Coordinates of C-alpha atoms in Angstrom, one line a residue:
M1 CA -6.0 17.3 -1.7
T2 CA -4.5 14.7 0.8
E3 CA -2.4 16.1 2.9
L4 CA 0.3 13.2 2.5
N5 CA 1.3 10.8 5.6
T6 CA 4.9 12.2 6.0
Q7 CA 8.0 9.7 5.9
Q8 CA 11.8 10.5 7.5
E9 CA 14.2 7.9 6.6
R10 CA 18.2 8.6 8.4
V11 CA 20.3 6.2 7.2
R12 CA 24.3 6.5 7.8
G13 CA 27.8 5.6 6.6
T14 CA 28.2 2.7 4.3
L15 CA 24.2 1.7 3.3
R16 CA 23.3 5.7 2.8
H17 CA 26.1 5.4 -0.6
R18 CA 24.5 2.3 -1.2
V19 CA 21.1 3.3 -1.2
D20 CA 22.0 6.7 -3.4
A21 CA 24.4 4.7 -6.0
L22 CA 20.8 3.2 -6.4
A23 CA 19.2 6.1 -6.7
A24 CA 21.5 7.3 -9.4
D25 CA 20.9 4.0 -11.1
W26 CA 17.0 4.4 -11.6
H27 CA 17.2 7.6 -11.9
A28 CA 19.5 7.0 -15.0
G29 CA 17.4 4.0 -16.1
R30 CA 14.0 5.8 -15.9
N31 CA 13.0 2.8 -14.3
M32 CA 10.0 4.7 -11.8
R33 CA 8.4 4.9 -15.2
R34 CA 9.3 1.7 -16.6
L35 CA 7.2 0.6 -13.2
W36 CA 4.8 2.4 -14.3
Q37 CA 4.1 0.9 -18.0
G38 CA 4.7 -2.2 -16.5
D39 CA 7.8 -2.9 -18.1
E40 CA 8.4 -6.1 -17.1
S41 CA 12.0 -6.3 -17.9
L42 CA 12.4 -3.9 -14.6
W43 CA 12.1 -7.1 -12.5
T44 CA 12.5 -11.2 -13.8
S45 CA 10.9 -10.6 -17.5
S46 CA 8.6 -13.5 -16.3
G47 CA 5.2 -13.0 -16.4
E48 CA 4.9 -9.9 -13.9
S49 CA 3.4 -7.3 -16.2
R50 CA 0.4 -10.1 -15.2
W51 CA 0.5 -8.8 -12.7
L52 CA 0.4 -4.9 -11.8
G53 CA -3.1 -4.1 -11.9
W54 CA -3.3 -2.3 -8.5
L55 CA -1.2 0.3 -9.6
P56 CA -4.3 2.0 -11.4
I57 CA -6.7 0.6 -9.3
V58 CA -7.9 3.5 -7.3
E59 CA -8.7 5.8 -9.8
S60 CA -10.7 2.6 -11.2
Q61 CA -12.5 2.4 -7.9
L62 CA -13.5 6.0 -7.3
A63 CA -14.5 6.3 -10.6
D64 CA -17.5 4.4 -9.5
P65 CA -17.9 5.1 -6.2
T66 CA -21.6 4.4 -5.5
V67 CA -20.4 0.3 -5.6
L68 CA -19.6 0.7 -1.9
R69 CA -22.3 3.3 -1.1
D70 CA -24.8 0.8 -2.2
F71 CA -23.0 -2.4 -1.4
A72 CA -22.8 0.4 2.9
S73 CA -26.7 0.6 2.6
S74 CA -27.7 -3.1 1.6
V75 CA -26.5 -3.7 5.2
R76 CA -26.8 -0.5 7.4
G77 CA -29.7 -1.6 10.3
R78 CA -30.0 -5.8 9.0
F79 CA -26.6 -7.3 10.8
S80 CA -25.0 -7.5 14.0
H81 CA -21.9 -9.4 13.0
A82 CA -20.1 -10.6 9.7
V83 CA -17.6 -12.5 9.5
L84 CA -15.2 -13.0 6.9
L85 CA -13.8 -16.7 6.1
G86 CA -10.3 -15.5 3.7
M87 CA -6.6 -16.3 4.4
G88 CA -3.9 -13.7 3.7
G89 CA -5.1 -11.0 1.3
S90 CA -8.4 -11.6 1.5
S91 CA -8.1 -11.3 5.2
L92 CA -5.0 -9.3 7.0
C93 CA -6.4 -5.5 5.1
P94 CA -10.1 -6.4 6.3
E95 CA -8.5 -6.8 9.9
V96 CA -6.2 -3.8 10.1
L97 CA -9.3 -2.1 9.0
G98 CA -11.2 -4.1 11.4
E99 CA -9.1 -3.3 14.6
C100 CA -8.1 0.3 13.8
F101 CA -11.0 1.6 13.3
G102 CA -13.9 -0.4 15.4
G103 CA -17.4 -1.2 15.1
R104 CA -19.7 1.8 13.2
D105 CA -22.9 2.2 14.9
G106 CA -25.9 0.5 12.1
F107 CA -22.7 -1.5 10.8
P108 CA -21.8 -5.1 11.7
E109 CA -18.9 -5.6 14.3
L110 CA -16.6 -7.7 12.2
R111 CA -14.4 -10.6 13.0
I112 CA -12.0 -12.2 10.7
L113 CA -12.2 -16.5 11.3
D114 CA -8.7 -17.4 9.0
S115 CA -8.4 -21.2 10.9
T116 CA -9.4 -24.4 10.4
D117 CA -8.0 -24.8 14.1
P118 CA -11.4 -26.7 15.6
A119 CA -11.7 -24.8 19.1
Q120 CA -10.9 -20.9 17.1
I121 CA -13.8 -21.8 14.6
R122 CA -16.0 -22.7 17.2
E123 CA -15.2 -20.0 19.8
C124 CA -15.6 -17.6 15.9
E125 CA -19.4 -19.0 16.0
R126 CA -20.3 -18.6 20.1
S127 CA -19.1 -15.3 19.3
V128 CA -21.8 -13.8 16.7
S129 CA -25.3 -14.9 16.2
I130 CA -25.8 -16.3 13.5
E131 CA -28.9 -15.8 12.3
S132 CA -28.0 -11.8 12.6
T133 CA -24.4 -12.8 10.6
L134 CA -23.4 -11.8 7.0
F135 CA -20.9 -14.0 5.8
I136 CA -18.6 -12.6 3.8
S137 CA -16.2 -15.6 2.1
A138 CA -13.3 -14.3 0.6
S139 CA -11.2 -16.3 -2.0
K140 CA -9.2 -14.5 -5.1
S141 CA -8.4 -18.1 -6.5
G142 CA -12.2 -19.2 -5.7
S143 CA -10.7 -22.7 -4.0
T144 CA -9.0 -21.4 -0.8
I145 CA -9.3 -24.5 0.7
E146 CA -9.9 -22.9 4.3
T147 CA -12.4 -20.9 3.0
A148 CA -14.0 -23.3 1.2
L149 CA -14.5 -25.9 4.0
L150 CA -15.5 -22.8 6.3
T151 CA -17.7 -21.1 4.0
D152 CA -19.5 -25.1 3.3
H153 CA -19.4 -25.4 7.9
F154 CA -21.3 -22.3 8.1
L155 CA -23.8 -22.7 5.4
D156 CA -24.7 -25.8 7.0
R157 CA -25.4 -24.3 10.2
L158 CA -27.5 -21.6 9.1
S159 CA -29.8 -23.6 7.0
A160 CA -30.5 -26.0 9.1
R161 CA -31.5 -23.3 11.2
I162 CA -33.4 -21.3 8.6
G163 CA -33.0 -23.2 5.8
P164 CA -31.5 -23.0 2.7
G165 CA -32.4 -20.6 0.6
Q166 CA -32.4 -18.0 3.1
A167 CA -29.0 -18.8 4.9
A168 CA -27.4 -18.1 1.5
G169 CA -28.7 -14.8 1.0
Q170 CA -26.8 -13.8 4.5
F171 CA -23.6 -14.6 1.8
L172 CA -21.6 -12.5 0.0
A173 CA -18.8 -13.6 -2.3
I174 CA -15.6 -11.9 -3.2
T175 CA -13.9 -13.8 -5.9
D176 CA -12.1 -13.1 -9.2
P177 CA -15.1 -13.6 -12.4
G178 CA -14.9 -17.8 -13.0
S179 CA -13.9 -18.9 -10.3
R180 CA -15.3 -22.7 -8.4
L181 CA -16.7 -19.5 -5.7
E182 CA -18.8 -17.5 -8.1
A183 CA -20.1 -20.5 -9.3
K184 CA -20.8 -21.3 -5.9
A185 CA -22.4 -18.2 -5.0
R186 CA -24.4 -18.1 -8.0
D187 CA -26.4 -21.8 -7.8
M188 CA -26.4 -21.3 -4.2
G189 CA -28.2 -18.3 -4.2
F190 CA -25.8 -16.2 -1.9
G191 CA -27.1 -12.7 -1.8
H192 CA -24.6 -9.9 -2.6
L193 CA -21.2 -11.4 -5.0
M194 CA -18.3 -8.9 -5.6
H195 CA -15.3 -9.2 -8.5
G196 CA -12.4 -9.1 -7.5
V197 CA -8.9 -7.5 -9.7
P198 CA -7.7 -11.0 -11.5
E199 CA -4.5 -8.8 -12.9
I200 CA -3.7 -8.1 -9.1
G201 CA -2.6 -11.3 -6.8
G202 CA -4.0 -11.3 -3.1
R203 CA -1.5 -9.5 -0.7
Y204 CA -1.8 -6.8 -3.6
S205 CA -5.0 -6.1 -3.2
A206 CA -6.5 -4.1 -0.3
L207 CA -7.6 -1.0 -1.8
S208 CA -9.4 -3.5 -4.5
H209 CA -12.9 -5.1 -3.4
F210 CA -11.2 -7.7 -1.1
G211 CA -10.2 -4.7 1.5
M212 CA -12.6 -2.3 0.3
V213 CA -15.7 -4.0 0.6
P214 CA -15.7 -5.8 4.0
A215 CA -14.4 -1.6 5.1
A216 CA -18.1 -0.7 3.3
A217 CA -19.9 -3.6 5.7
M218 CA -18.2 -2.4 8.7
G219 CA -19.7 1.3 7.3
L220 CA -16.5 3.0 7.3
D221 CA -15.3 5.6 4.6
T222 CA -14.2 3.8 1.6
E223 CA -13.9 7.4 -0.3
R224 CA -12.2 8.4 2.5
L225 CA -9.2 5.7 2.6
L226 CA -9.1 5.5 -1.5
A227 CA -8.7 9.7 -2.0
G228 CA -5.9 9.1 0.8
A229 CA -3.8 6.2 -1.4
Q230 CA -4.8 8.5 -4.4
A231 CA -2.5 10.7 -2.6
M232 CA -0.2 8.2 -2.6
H233 CA -0.4 7.1 -5.9
S234 CA 0.0 10.7 -7.1
A235 CA 3.6 11.4 -4.7
C236 CA 5.2 7.8 -6.6
G237 CA 4.4 9.0 -9.3
P238 CA 6.9 8.0 -12.4
K239 CA 7.8 11.8 -12.9
V240 CA 8.3 12.8 -8.9
P241 CA 11.6 13.3 -8.2
L242 CA 13.7 10.4 -5.6
E243 CA 13.6 12.7 -2.6
H244 CA 9.8 13.8 -2.7
N245 CA 8.8 9.4 -3.7
P246 CA 8.0 7.7 -0.3
G247 CA 7.1 4.7 -1.7
L248 CA 10.3 4.5 -3.9
R249 CA 12.7 6.0 -1.2
L250 CA 11.4 3.1 1.3
G251 CA 12.2 0.5 -1.2
L252 CA 15.5 1.4 -2.4
L253 CA 16.4 1.7 0.9
L254 CA 14.3 -1.9 1.9
G255 CA 16.2 -3.8 -0.8
A256 CA 19.8 -1.8 -0.6
A257 CA 19.2 -3.4 3.0
A258 CA 18.8 -6.3 2.1
Q259 CA 21.7 -6.5 -0.2
A260 CA 24.2 -5.3 1.9
G261 CA 22.9 -8.6 5.2
R262 CA 19.9 -6.0 6.7
D263 CA 17.6 -8.2 5.9
K264 CA 15.5 -8.4 9.4
L265 CA 12.8 -5.4 8.7
T266 CA 11.4 -4.8 12.3
L267 CA 8.5 -3.2 12.4
I268 CA 7.2 -1.6 15.5
A269 CA 3.5 0.4 15.5
S270 CA 2.0 2.4 17.9
P271 CA -1.4 1.1 19.6
G272 CA -3.4 2.6 17.5
V273 CA -2.4 0.9 14.4
R274 CA -0.5 -1.7 16.1
S275 CA -2.0 -4.5 13.3
L276 CA -0.7 -2.9 10.2
G277 CA 1.9 -5.1 10.9
T278 CA 0.7 -8.1 9.8
W279 CA -0.8 -7.1 6.6
I280 CA 3.2 -4.8 5.7
E281 CA 4.2 -8.4 7.5
Q282 CA 2.3 -11.2 4.7
L283 CA 3.2 -8.2 1.8
V284 CA 6.5 -8.0 2.4
A285 CA 7.3 -12.2 3.9
E286 CA 5.4 -13.4 0.7
S287 CA 6.2 -11.5 -1.9
T288 CA 10.4 -10.6 -1.6
G289 CA 11.0 -14.4 -0.1
K290 CA 12.1 -16.5 -3.4
L291 CA 15.6 -17.6 -4.9
G292 CA 17.6 -17.6 -1.9
K293 CA 16.4 -13.7 -0.8
G294 CA 14.5 -12.2 0.9
I295 CA 13.6 -9.2 3.5
V296 CA 12.5 -11.0 7.0
P297 CA 10.0 -9.3 8.2
V298 CA 9.8 -9.2 12.4
E299 CA 7.0 -7.6 13.3
G300 CA 5.1 -8.1 17.1
E301 CA 9.0 -8.6 18.6
D302 CA 9.5 -6.4 21.9
L303 CA 12.1 -3.2 21.6
R304 CA 15.1 -4.3 23.6
S305 CA 17.8 -1.8 24.5
A306 CA 19.9 -0.2 21.2
A307 CA 22.7 -2.7 21.8
T308 CA 21.2 -5.3 21.7
Y309 CA 20.0 -5.8 17.9
G310 CA 23.0 -7.5 15.4
P311 CA 23.9 -5.5 12.1
D312 CA 21.0 -7.4 10.0
R313 CA 18.0 -5.1 11.5
V314 CA 16.1 -2.5 9.6
F315 CA 13.9 -0.4 11.8
V316 CA 10.0 1.3 10.8
F317 CA 8.6 3.3 13.1
L318 CA 5.0 2.8 12.2
S319 CA 3.5 6.0 14.6
L320 CA -0.6 7.0 14.7
V321 CA 0.5 10.9 15.6
G322 CA -1.1 11.7 18.8
D323 CA -0.8 8.1 19.4
E324 CA 2.9 8.0 19.8
E325 CA 4.6 6.2 23.1
Q326 CA 7.9 8.0 24.4
A327 CA 9.8 4.8 25.7
D328 CA 9.7 4.4 21.6
E329 CA 11.0 7.6 20.7
R330 CA 13.6 7.1 23.1
H331 CA 14.7 3.6 21.1
L332 CA 14.1 5.7 17.9
R333 CA 17.6 7.6 18.8
A334 CA 19.0 5.1 20.4
L335 CA 19.0 3.7 17.4
V336 CA 19.6 5.8 15.3
R337 CA 23.3 7.0 17.5
L338 CA 24.3 3.4 17.6
G339 CA 24.3 3.4 13.0
H340 CA 21.1 1.4 12.7
P341 CA 18.9 2.6 9.9
V342 CA 15.6 4.0 11.3
V343 CA 12.6 4.2 9.1
R344 CA 9.9 6.7 10.8
I345 CA 6.2 7.3 8.9
G346 CA 3.8 9.3 10.5
I347 CA 0.2 8.5 10.1
R348 CA -1.4 11.7 10.2
S349 CA -4.8 9.8 11.4
V350 CA -6.6 6.1 10.6
A351 CA -8.7 7.2 8.0
D352 CA -5.4 7.6 5.9
L353 CA -4.3 4.2 5.9
G354 CA -5.6 3.9 2.3
Q355 CA -1.6 5.7 2.0
E356 CA 0.2 3.0 3.8
F357 CA -1.7 -0.3 2.0
L358 CA -0.2 2.2 -1.7
R359 CA 3.5 2.8 0.0
W360 CA 4.5 0.2 0.8
E361 CA 2.4 -1.6 -1.9
I362 CA 5.3 0.4 -4.4
A363 CA 8.4 0.3 -1.7
T364 CA 7.7 -3.3 -1.6
A365 CA 7.8 -3.9 -5.6
V366 CA 10.9 -1.4 -6.1
A367 CA 12.4 -3.9 -3.8
G368 CA 11.4 -6.4 -4.8
A369 CA 13.5 -5.3 -8.5
V370 CA 16.5 -4.6 -6.4
L371 CA 17.0 -7.6 -5.7
G372 CA 16.4 -9.0 -8.7
I373 CA 13.5 -11.6 -8.3
N374 CA 9.8 -11.5 -9.3
P375 CA 7.3 -9.8 -5.9
F376 CA 4.2 -11.7 -7.6
D377 CA 4.3 -15.1 -7.5
Q378 CA 4.7 -17.5 -4.9
P379 CA 5.6 -20.5 -6.0
D380 CA 6.2 -22.6 -2.0
V381 CA 3.6 -20.8 -0.8
E382 CA 1.4 -24.0 -3.7
S383 CA 4.5 -26.8 -2.4
A384 CA 3.1 -26.9 1.0
K385 CA -0.8 -26.3 -0.1
V386 CA 0.0 -29.4 -3.2
A387 CA 1.4 -32.0 0.9
A388 CA -1.2 -31.1 2.6
R389 CA -4.0 -31.4 -0.1
E390 CA -2.2 -35.2 -1.0
L391 CA -2.2 -35.7 3.1
T392 CA -6.3 -35.1 3.1
D393 CA -6.6 -37.1 -0.2
A394 CA -5.1 -39.9 1.5
Y395 CA -7.0 -39.5 5.2
E396 CA -10.6 -39.6 2.8
S397 CA -9.0 -43.1 1.0
E398 CA -7.4 -44.3 4.1
G399 CA -8.9 -43.1 7.5
A400 CA -6.2 -41.8 8.7
L401 CA -2.8 -39.6 8.2
P402 CA 0.5 -40.4 7.9
L403 CA 2.5 -41.9 10.5
A404 CA 6.0 -40.6 11.9
E405 CA 7.9 -41.4 14.4
P406 CA 9.1 -38.2 17.1
I407 CA 12.4 -38.6 17.6
L408 CA 12.1 -38.2 21.3
E409 CA 8.8 -38.3 23.3
E410 CA 8.3 -37.2 27.4
S411 CA 5.0 -37.0 29.3
G412 CA 2.9 -36.9 26.0
I413 CA 5.0 -33.8 24.1
Q414 CA 6.7 -35.6 21.3
L415 CA 9.6 -34.5 19.2
F416 CA 9.7 -34.7 15.0
A417 CA 13.0 -34.0 12.8
G418 CA 14.5 -34.8 9.9
G419 CA 16.4 -37.6 8.9
Q420 CA 20.6 -36.5 9.8
Y421 CA 18.8 -33.4 11.6
A422 CA 17.0 -35.0 13.6
E423 CA 20.9 -37.3 14.6
R424 CA 22.3 -33.6 14.7
L425 CA 20.1 -33.1 17.3
L426 CA 20.2 -35.4 19.4
A427 CA 23.8 -35.7 19.1
E428 CA 24.3 -32.4 20.2
A429 CA 21.8 -32.7 23.1
G430 CA 23.8 -35.8 24.6
R431 CA 21.2 -35.4 27.1
H432 CA 17.7 -37.4 25.3
T433 CA 14.9 -35.1 27.3
L434 CA 12.9 -31.9 26.0
G435 CA 14.8 -29.7 26.8
A436 CA 18.4 -31.0 26.3
V437 CA 17.0 -31.5 22.1
L438 CA 14.5 -28.5 22.5
G439 CA 18.4 -26.8 23.9
A440 CA 20.7 -28.0 20.9
H441 CA 17.8 -27.0 18.5
L442 CA 18.2 -23.6 19.6
D443 CA 22.1 -23.7 19.8
T444 CA 21.9 -24.3 15.6
V445 CA 20.7 -20.5 15.7
G446 CA 24.3 -18.2 14.5
E447 CA 24.4 -14.6 13.5
G448 CA 22.5 -13.8 11.0
D449 CA 19.8 -15.6 11.6
Y450 CA 16.3 -15.2 12.7
L451 CA 14.4 -18.0 14.7
A452 CA 10.7 -18.7 14.0
L453 CA 7.9 -20.1 16.5
L454 CA 5.3 -21.8 13.9
A455 CA 2.1 -22.3 16.2
F456 CA -0.8 -24.1 15.0
V457 CA -2.8 -23.7 17.9
P458 CA -5.8 -21.8 18.8
R459 CA -4.9 -18.2 18.3
N460 CA -6.5 -16.6 20.7
R461 CA -5.1 -13.7 24.2
R462 CA -4.0 -17.0 26.3
T463 CA -2.4 -18.5 23.4
T464 CA -0.7 -15.4 21.8
A465 CA 0.5 -14.5 25.5
L466 CA 2.2 -18.2 26.0
L467 CA 3.9 -17.6 22.8
E468 CA 4.7 -14.2 23.0
R469 CA 6.2 -14.9 26.7
M470 CA 8.9 -18.2 24.5
R471 CA 9.6 -15.8 22.2
A472 CA 11.2 -12.8 24.8
V473 CA 12.8 -16.5 26.2
V474 CA 14.3 -17.5 23.2
R475 CA 15.3 -14.0 21.7
S476 CA 17.8 -13.4 25.3
R477 CA 18.9 -17.1 24.7
V478 CA 19.7 -16.5 21.1
G479 CA 20.2 -12.7 20.7
V480 CA 18.4 -13.5 16.9
A481 CA 15.5 -12.0 15.7
T482 CA 12.2 -13.7 16.7
C483 CA 9.3 -14.0 14.4
V484 CA 5.6 -16.1 16.1
G485 CA 3.2 -17.2 13.1
F486 CA -0.4 -18.9 14.1
G487 CA -0.9 -21.8 11.4
P488 CA -2.8 -22.0 8.8
R489 CA -2.4 -18.5 8.8
F490 CA 1.7 -17.8 8.2
L491 CA 1.4 -20.4 5.3
H492 CA 0.0 -17.7 3.2
S493 CA 2.5 -14.9 4.0
T494 CA 5.5 -15.8 5.2
G495 CA 5.0 -19.4 4.5
Q496 CA 6.7 -18.4 1.2
L497 CA 9.7 -16.4 3.2
H498 CA 10.6 -19.8 5.3
K499 CA 11.1 -22.1 2.2
G500 CA 12.0 -19.6 -0.7
G501 CA 14.4 -17.4 1.0
A502 CA 17.6 -17.5 2.3
D503 CA 18.4 -21.0 4.7
N504 CA 18.8 -18.2 7.8
G505 CA 15.9 -19.2 9.2
V506 CA 15.5 -21.9 12.2
F507 CA 11.6 -23.4 13.3
L508 CA 10.3 -24.7 16.1
Q509 CA 6.5 -25.7 14.9
I510 CA 4.2 -26.5 17.5
S511 CA 1.2 -28.8 17.3
C512 CA -1.2 -29.8 19.1
S513 CA -4.0 -33.1 19.8
D514 CA -8.0 -31.4 19.3
L515 CA -9.4 -32.8 22.7
V516 CA -13.2 -31.6 20.5
D517 CA -13.2 -31.5 16.5
L518 CA -15.8 -29.8 14.0
A519 CA -16.6 -32.0 11.2
V520 CA -16.5 -31.0 8.2
P521 CA -20.1 -31.4 6.2
G522 CA -20.0 -33.4 3.0
R523 CA -16.7 -35.0 3.3
D524 CA -15.2 -37.3 5.3
L525 CA -13.2 -35.2 7.3
T526 CA -12.7 -33.2 10.0
F527 CA -11.6 -29.4 10.5
G528 CA -8.7 -30.9 12.9
V529 CA -7.4 -32.9 10.5
V530 CA -6.7 -30.7 8.2
K531 CA -5.2 -28.4 10.7
S532 CA -2.7 -31.7 11.1
A533 CA -2.0 -32.1 7.1
Q534 CA -1.2 -28.4 6.9
A535 CA 0.5 -29.0 10.2
L536 CA 3.0 -32.1 8.5
G537 CA 2.7 -30.3 4.8
D538 CA 4.6 -27.5 6.2
F539 CA 7.1 -29.6 7.6
S540 CA 7.6 -32.2 5.5
V541 CA 8.6 -29.1 2.9
L542 CA 10.6 -27.2 5.2
T543 CA 12.5 -31.2 6.1
R544 CA 13.3 -31.1 2.6
L545 CA 14.8 -27.9 1.9
G546 CA 17.5 -29.2 4.2
R547 CA 15.8 -25.8 6.6
R548 CA 17.0 -26.6 10.8
A549 CA 13.3 -27.7 11.9
L550 CA 11.6 -29.4 14.8
R551 CA 8.3 -30.3 15.7
V552 CA 7.4 -30.3 19.0
H553 CA 3.2 -32.1 19.1
L554 CA 1.7 -31.7 21.5
G555 CA -0.7 -35.0 22.8
N556 CA -2.4 -34.1 25.1
G557 CA -3.7 -30.7 23.5
I558 CA -3.6 -27.0 24.1
G559 CA -2.8 -27.6 27.8
D560 CA 0.8 -28.4 27.2
L561 CA 1.1 -25.2 26.4
D562 CA 2.3 -23.7 29.3
R563 CA 5.3 -27.6 30.3
L564 CA 6.7 -26.5 26.4
A565 CA 6.9 -22.8 27.4
A566 CA 8.4 -23.9 30.9
A567 CA 10.8 -26.6 28.6
L568 CA 12.1 -23.6 26.9
S569 CA 12.8 -21.6 29.8
G570 CA 14.6 -23.8 31.2
A571 CA 16.8 -24.7 27.7
A572 CA 17.3 -21.0 27.1
G573 CA 18.4 -20.8 31.2

């Protein structure tokens, strides 16, 4: 029997009473039994029962382990790399596994490509030998635009070198039955086709083929990962008392904390499992951010003195045993002393990550019930997709994206804001300079808010470091929780929370001109145009909802990021 990862909660005062009262209600209502039975009245009775296929998935995967074993054998020794083309729930679990486990001898090295940024696509292509690469096209719906365009791009590239028939043999599709991607895979003769479970939403799909097939491609022991998840499955069962039920305990705490104003779930992970936070971020944000409610995951933020945190935080330490940092332990004790709720999850080894996927899925479903929302839909993700699609359609018919008038332009950097918010920023800035308007934007941040940097730029070490530097600067100025998201990847993650959650987000979107672009095969489009349409679509939805959103466009390309960072430092000084 697999030993469970540990979970300790340190919660005091009024919040402790709230959690205890909720626990009593859940026990009296037999709510955990209702969850496992698929009783959608536990949530909002709006179709939740159709999305609970993740509850029995571990059992069905372990019932026939030969599928994953045989696939791993077919890959071993054949490919140098595997490139996963997917977004959100289709990419984040494989990314966690790739970063936590690393490569395995004889198996391909995994790369994740979840961007339409042309520079990032070119860099991925340069980092592999495409003639010896397995391409994994992953999309539940089969119509995810990024996956579709990236699949066409690499099919075109590889076909030019080795011919279309042989090229298609190096592609694997993971998709739900009957999808457009399945039809493409069959028509073109993809080497492999694996089906998802239609009753599992993308962000709950880690233990289905969307997570386990890439794991098998990497040479990981999928049966060990699933056995860990099975142990957590048993520990969170309907008959397990609250004090021994980790998923229920965590979910009740997160839900109660959000109701009490502690809606900033601050994740601190030890180095060996640091990437787990990005998967949790998507699961929690996209599941809970709707109906003006939500839990805001704060992932990757540097720890500061415990006294600098406001009363809107819950802290979860994800500690890989033997990998803990002493500074984190000191912070944990200091936070507890000051009365902040703290959860510590002790992960025995990376082989036990399967437990964490199920723990957090259960906890998120429970928190959604506490908040009175449907944790399985994502209506505002769809609104941004529609806006982006309308813009790309307009480009193909008219040859240009709609032009907007900047509220300020300074040395190639343009600022955009909508209607009344633009007037407010210019009035409060006083001087019409880049630094003054940025400062006015930061001044709109109040207690209980969070500030998000949303960057439609290539995601690499340099840009990540620059954005983290900006994050530290603005946090010092505004003193609230901060988040960083790379577009378009965050659109499939925190994007739902930004639009459907509470109006406590302040957004700085950063876009850039692409000095070198890439054509999309078979379309009158480039990847740069698609990325621009996605940025404009997201910004238009935020603006339409009256969110405090400022868009910064770097007209001279990514090199202007340094200038923006300097301007932010000046504005925050």
